[in-house]
Amino acid sequence: MRGSDQQSGDLFSYVDIEARVPVRHPLRAIRAIVNEGLASLDAEFDKLYAAIGRDSIPPERLLRAALLQAFFSIRSERLLMEQLNYNLLYRWFVGLGVDDAVWDHSVFSKNRDRLLEADVSKFLSAVLANPQVKPLLWDEHFSVDGTLIEAWASMKSFRAKDGSDEPPAPGRNGERNFHDEKRSNDTHASTTDPQAKLYKKGKGKESKLCFMGHALMENRHGLVVQAEATEADGHAERKAGWR
């Protein structure tokens, strides 16, 4: 007998969201390890929040959502909140129920940034110390990889330190012709981000104001065990490896 394609919304749902996630899904093992690490940091989280006031987004959910964004390369917080709204797997991993409201993307970003400004490196240490993770780490062979992170600073802001160059034209985004002008990190600096350095990764590439991001890799299993950002220069990767 042919089934009917008529659709009517159910008033109640009696299926637990836990039952929707396959038993062998890789996020199950990851979530268990993450939850153990978060539980060990409960006292640390208490120190970051006031004892009174309106409840904020729980730090545990902020960090789980940040992990999801990294795992699935979700390009923005707005898109992350959109997918949390309809993706049951994401809801389950973060800790949201089927009927729980999803946060506004700007509220999520503000709460997450405030949490990341604190010392959350202990979270990574707690995960690495987990009995299921520790046997995977091998300290005899590792490598440090570096990549350029473009700074949020315009090339127009890269001005002579002694003020001898021409200022940009008047206006909100005034033009500035700097072609055929010799500029280097020794004589120039960005007025909006002084720590950003003019750097290029290889010959034939354009120079940009940027930083360098480094990942310390354990080579046997390919696990990232530490990350760091430094100023961009030709020795940054070696310096990061020695730290």
C-alpha positions as CSV (number, residue, x, y, z in Angstrom):
1,M,0.0,0.0,0.0
2,R,1.3,3.4,-0.9
3,G,2.2,5.7,2.0
4,S,0.7,9.2,2.2
5,D,2.8,12.2,1.6
6,Q,0.6,14.5,3.7
7,Q,2.5,16.4,6.3
8,S,1.2,17.6,9.6
9,G,3.4,19.0,12.3
10,D,3.5,17.0,15.6
11,L,2.7,18.9,18.7
12,F,5.0,16.8,20.8
13,S,8.2,14.8,20.1
14,Y,9.1,11.8,22.3
15,V,12.4,10.9,20.7
16,D,15.5,12.0,22.7
17,I,18.0,14.0,20.6
18,E,20.7,11.6,22.0
19,A,19.0,8.8,20.0
20,R,19.3,10.7,16.8
21,V,23.1,10.6,16.9
22,P,24.6,7.3,15.5
23,V,26.4,5.2,18.1
24,R,29.6,5.1,16.1
25,H,29.7,8.8,15.1
26,P,33.2,10.2,15.7
27,L,31.8,13.3,17.5
28,R,30.6,11.0,20.3
29,A,34.2,10.1,21.4
30,I,35.3,13.7,20.9
31,R,32.4,15.0,23.0
32,A,33.2,12.6,25.9
33,I,36.8,13.8,26.0
34,V,35.8,17.4,25.7
35,N,33.3,17.1,28.5
36,E,35.9,15.6,30.8
37,G,38.3,18.5,30.1
38,L,35.5,21.1,30.7
39,A,34.5,19.4,34.0
40,S,38.0,19.7,35.3
41,L,37.9,23.5,34.6
42,D,34.7,24.2,36.5
43,A,36.4,26.1,39.2
44,E,38.4,28.2,36.7
45,F,35.2,29.1,34.8
46,D,33.6,30.3,38.1
47,K,36.4,32.8,38.5
48,L,35.6,34.5,35.2
49,Y,32.0,35.3,36.0
50,A,30.3,37.5,38.5
51,A,28.2,35.9,41.3
52,I,25.1,38.0,40.4
53,G,23.5,39.3,37.3
54,R,21.8,37.9,34.2
55,D,23.0,34.4,33.1
56,S,25.4,34.5,30.1
57,I,26.0,31.7,27.6
58,P,27.6,28.8,29.5
59,P,31.4,28.7,28.8
60,E,31.1,25.0,28.2
61,R,28.7,25.6,25.3
62,L,30.8,28.4,23.9
63,L,33.9,26.2,23.7
64,R,31.9,23.3,22.2
65,A,30.4,25.6,19.6
66,A,33.9,27.0,18.8
67,L,35.2,23.4,18.3
68,L,32.3,22.7,15.9
69,Q,33.1,25.8,13.9
70,A,36.7,24.6,13.6
71,F,35.8,21.0,12.8
72,F,33.4,21.8,10.0
73,S,35.1,25.0,8.7
74,I,32.0,27.1,9.3
75,R,33.1,30.5,8.0
76,S,31.2,32.8,10.3
77,E,29.3,33.0,13.6
78,R,26.2,34.0,11.8
79,L,26.3,30.8,9.7
80,L,27.2,28.8,12.8
81,M,24.1,30.0,14.6
82,E,22.0,29.3,11.5
83,Q,23.2,25.7,11.4
84,L,22.8,25.2,15.1
85,N,19.1,26.2,14.6
86,Y,18.3,23.2,12.3
87,N,21.2,20.7,12.7
88,L,20.3,18.2,15.5
89,L,23.9,16.8,15.5
90,Y,25.3,20.3,16.2
91,R,22.6,20.9,18.9
92,W,23.5,17.7,20.6
93,F,27.3,18.3,20.6
94,V,26.9,21.9,21.9
95,G,24.4,20.8,24.6
96,L,21.2,22.4,23.3
97,G,17.9,20.7,23.4
98,V,15.5,20.5,20.5
99,D,13.4,23.3,21.8
100,D,16.2,25.5,23.1
101,A,16.6,28.9,21.4
102,V,19.8,29.6,19.5
103,W,21.7,32.7,20.5
104,D,22.1,35.8,18.4
105,H,25.4,35.7,16.5
106,S,26.6,39.0,17.9
107,V,25.8,37.9,21.5
108,F,27.7,34.6,20.9
109,S,30.7,36.4,19.4
110,K,30.9,38.9,22.3
111,N,30.7,36.1,24.9
112,R,33.1,33.9,23.1
113,D,35.7,36.7,22.7
114,R,35.5,37.6,26.3
115,L,36.1,33.9,27.2
116,L,39.0,33.6,24.8
117,E,40.7,36.7,26.3
118,A,41.0,34.8,29.5
119,D,43.5,31.9,29.9
120,V,41.7,29.1,28.1
121,S,44.9,27.3,27.2
122,K,44.2,25.1,30.3
123,F,41.3,23.6,28.2
124,L,43.8,22.3,25.6
125,S,46.1,21.0,28.4
126,A,43.2,19.2,30.0
127,V,42.2,17.6,26.7
128,L,45.9,16.5,26.0
129,A,46.1,15.0,29.5
130,N,43.1,12.8,28.9
131,P,44.0,9.1,29.2
132,Q,42.5,8.4,25.8
133,V,44.6,11.2,24.2
134,K,47.9,11.0,26.0
135,P,49.0,7.7,24.5
136,L,48.7,9.3,21.0
137,L,51.3,11.9,21.8
138,W,54.9,11.3,20.9
139,D,57.6,13.8,22.0
140,E,60.5,12.4,20.0
141,H,59.5,13.9,16.6
142,F,57.5,17.0,16.0
143,S,57.4,19.9,13.6
144,V,56.3,23.5,13.6
145,D,54.3,24.9,10.7
146,G,53.8,28.6,10.0
147,T,51.2,30.4,7.9
148,L,50.6,34.1,7.2
149,I,47.6,35.8,8.9
150,E,46.7,39.0,7.2
151,A,46.3,41.9,9.6
152,W,43.2,44.1,9.7
153,A,45.3,47.1,8.6
154,S,45.3,48.9,5.3
155,M,48.5,49.4,3.4
156,K,47.7,53.1,3.5
157,S,48.3,52.9,7.2
158,F,51.9,51.8,6.6
159,R,53.6,55.2,7.1
160,A,57.1,56.5,7.6
161,K,58.1,56.5,11.3
162,D,59.6,59.9,11.0
163,G,56.5,61.3,9.3
164,S,58.4,62.3,6.1
165,D,56.0,60.6,3.6
166,E,52.9,62.0,2.0
167,P,49.6,61.6,4.0
168,P,46.6,60.1,2.3
169,A,44.1,62.4,0.5
170,P,41.4,63.9,2.7
171,G,38.3,61.8,3.2
172,R,37.2,58.6,5.0
173,N,39.2,56.4,2.6
174,G,41.6,58.9,0.9
175,E,43.8,57.7,-1.9
176,R,47.6,57.3,-1.4
177,N,50.0,56.6,-4.2
178,F,53.0,54.7,-2.8
179,H,54.3,53.0,-6.0
180,D,58.1,53.2,-6.6
181,E,58.4,54.2,-2.9
182,K,60.8,52.1,-0.8
183,R,59.1,50.9,2.3
184,S,60.4,48.5,5.0
185,N,59.7,47.5,8.5
186,D,62.8,49.4,9.7
187,T,61.6,52.8,8.4
188,H,57.8,52.3,8.3
189,A,55.0,51.1,10.6
190,S,51.3,50.8,10.5
191,T,49.5,53.6,12.3
192,T,46.5,51.3,13.1
193,D,48.3,48.1,14.0
194,P,51.9,48.8,14.9
195,Q,52.7,45.1,15.6
196,A,51.8,44.1,12.0
197,K,54.8,43.6,9.8
198,L,55.3,43.9,6.0
199,Y,56.1,40.4,4.9
200,K,55.8,38.0,2.0
201,K,56.0,34.2,2.0
202,G,58.0,33.7,-1.2
203,K,59.5,35.3,-4.3
204,G,57.0,36.8,-6.7
205,K,54.4,37.2,-3.9
206,E,53.0,40.5,-2.9
207,S,54.0,41.9,0.5
208,K,51.2,42.3,3.1
209,L,50.8,43.6,6.6
210,C,50.5,40.3,8.5
211,F,51.3,38.1,11.5
212,M,52.4,34.5,11.5
213,G,50.4,31.7,13.0
214,H,52.2,28.5,14.1
215,A,51.0,25.0,14.9
216,L,53.1,22.5,16.8
217,M,52.4,19.1,15.3
218,E,53.0,15.7,16.8
219,N,54.1,13.7,13.7
220,R,53.2,10.2,14.5
221,H,49.4,10.8,14.6
222,G,49.4,14.3,13.1
223,L,47.9,16.0,16.2
224,V,48.1,19.7,16.9
225,V,49.3,20.1,20.5
226,Q,50.0,23.8,20.6
227,A,49.3,27.0,18.6
228,E,50.8,30.5,18.8
229,A,50.8,33.8,16.8
230,T,53.9,35.9,16.4
231,E,55.2,38.8,14.5
232,A,56.1,38.0,10.9
233,D,59.7,37.6,10.1
234,G,62.2,35.1,8.7
235,H,63.0,33.5,12.0
236,A,59.5,33.3,13.5
237,E,59.0,29.6,12.8
238,R,62.4,28.6,14.4
239,K,61.7,30.9,17.4
240,A,58.2,29.3,17.9
241,G,59.8,25.8,17.7
242,W,62.2,26.6,20.5
243,R,59.6,28.0,22.9
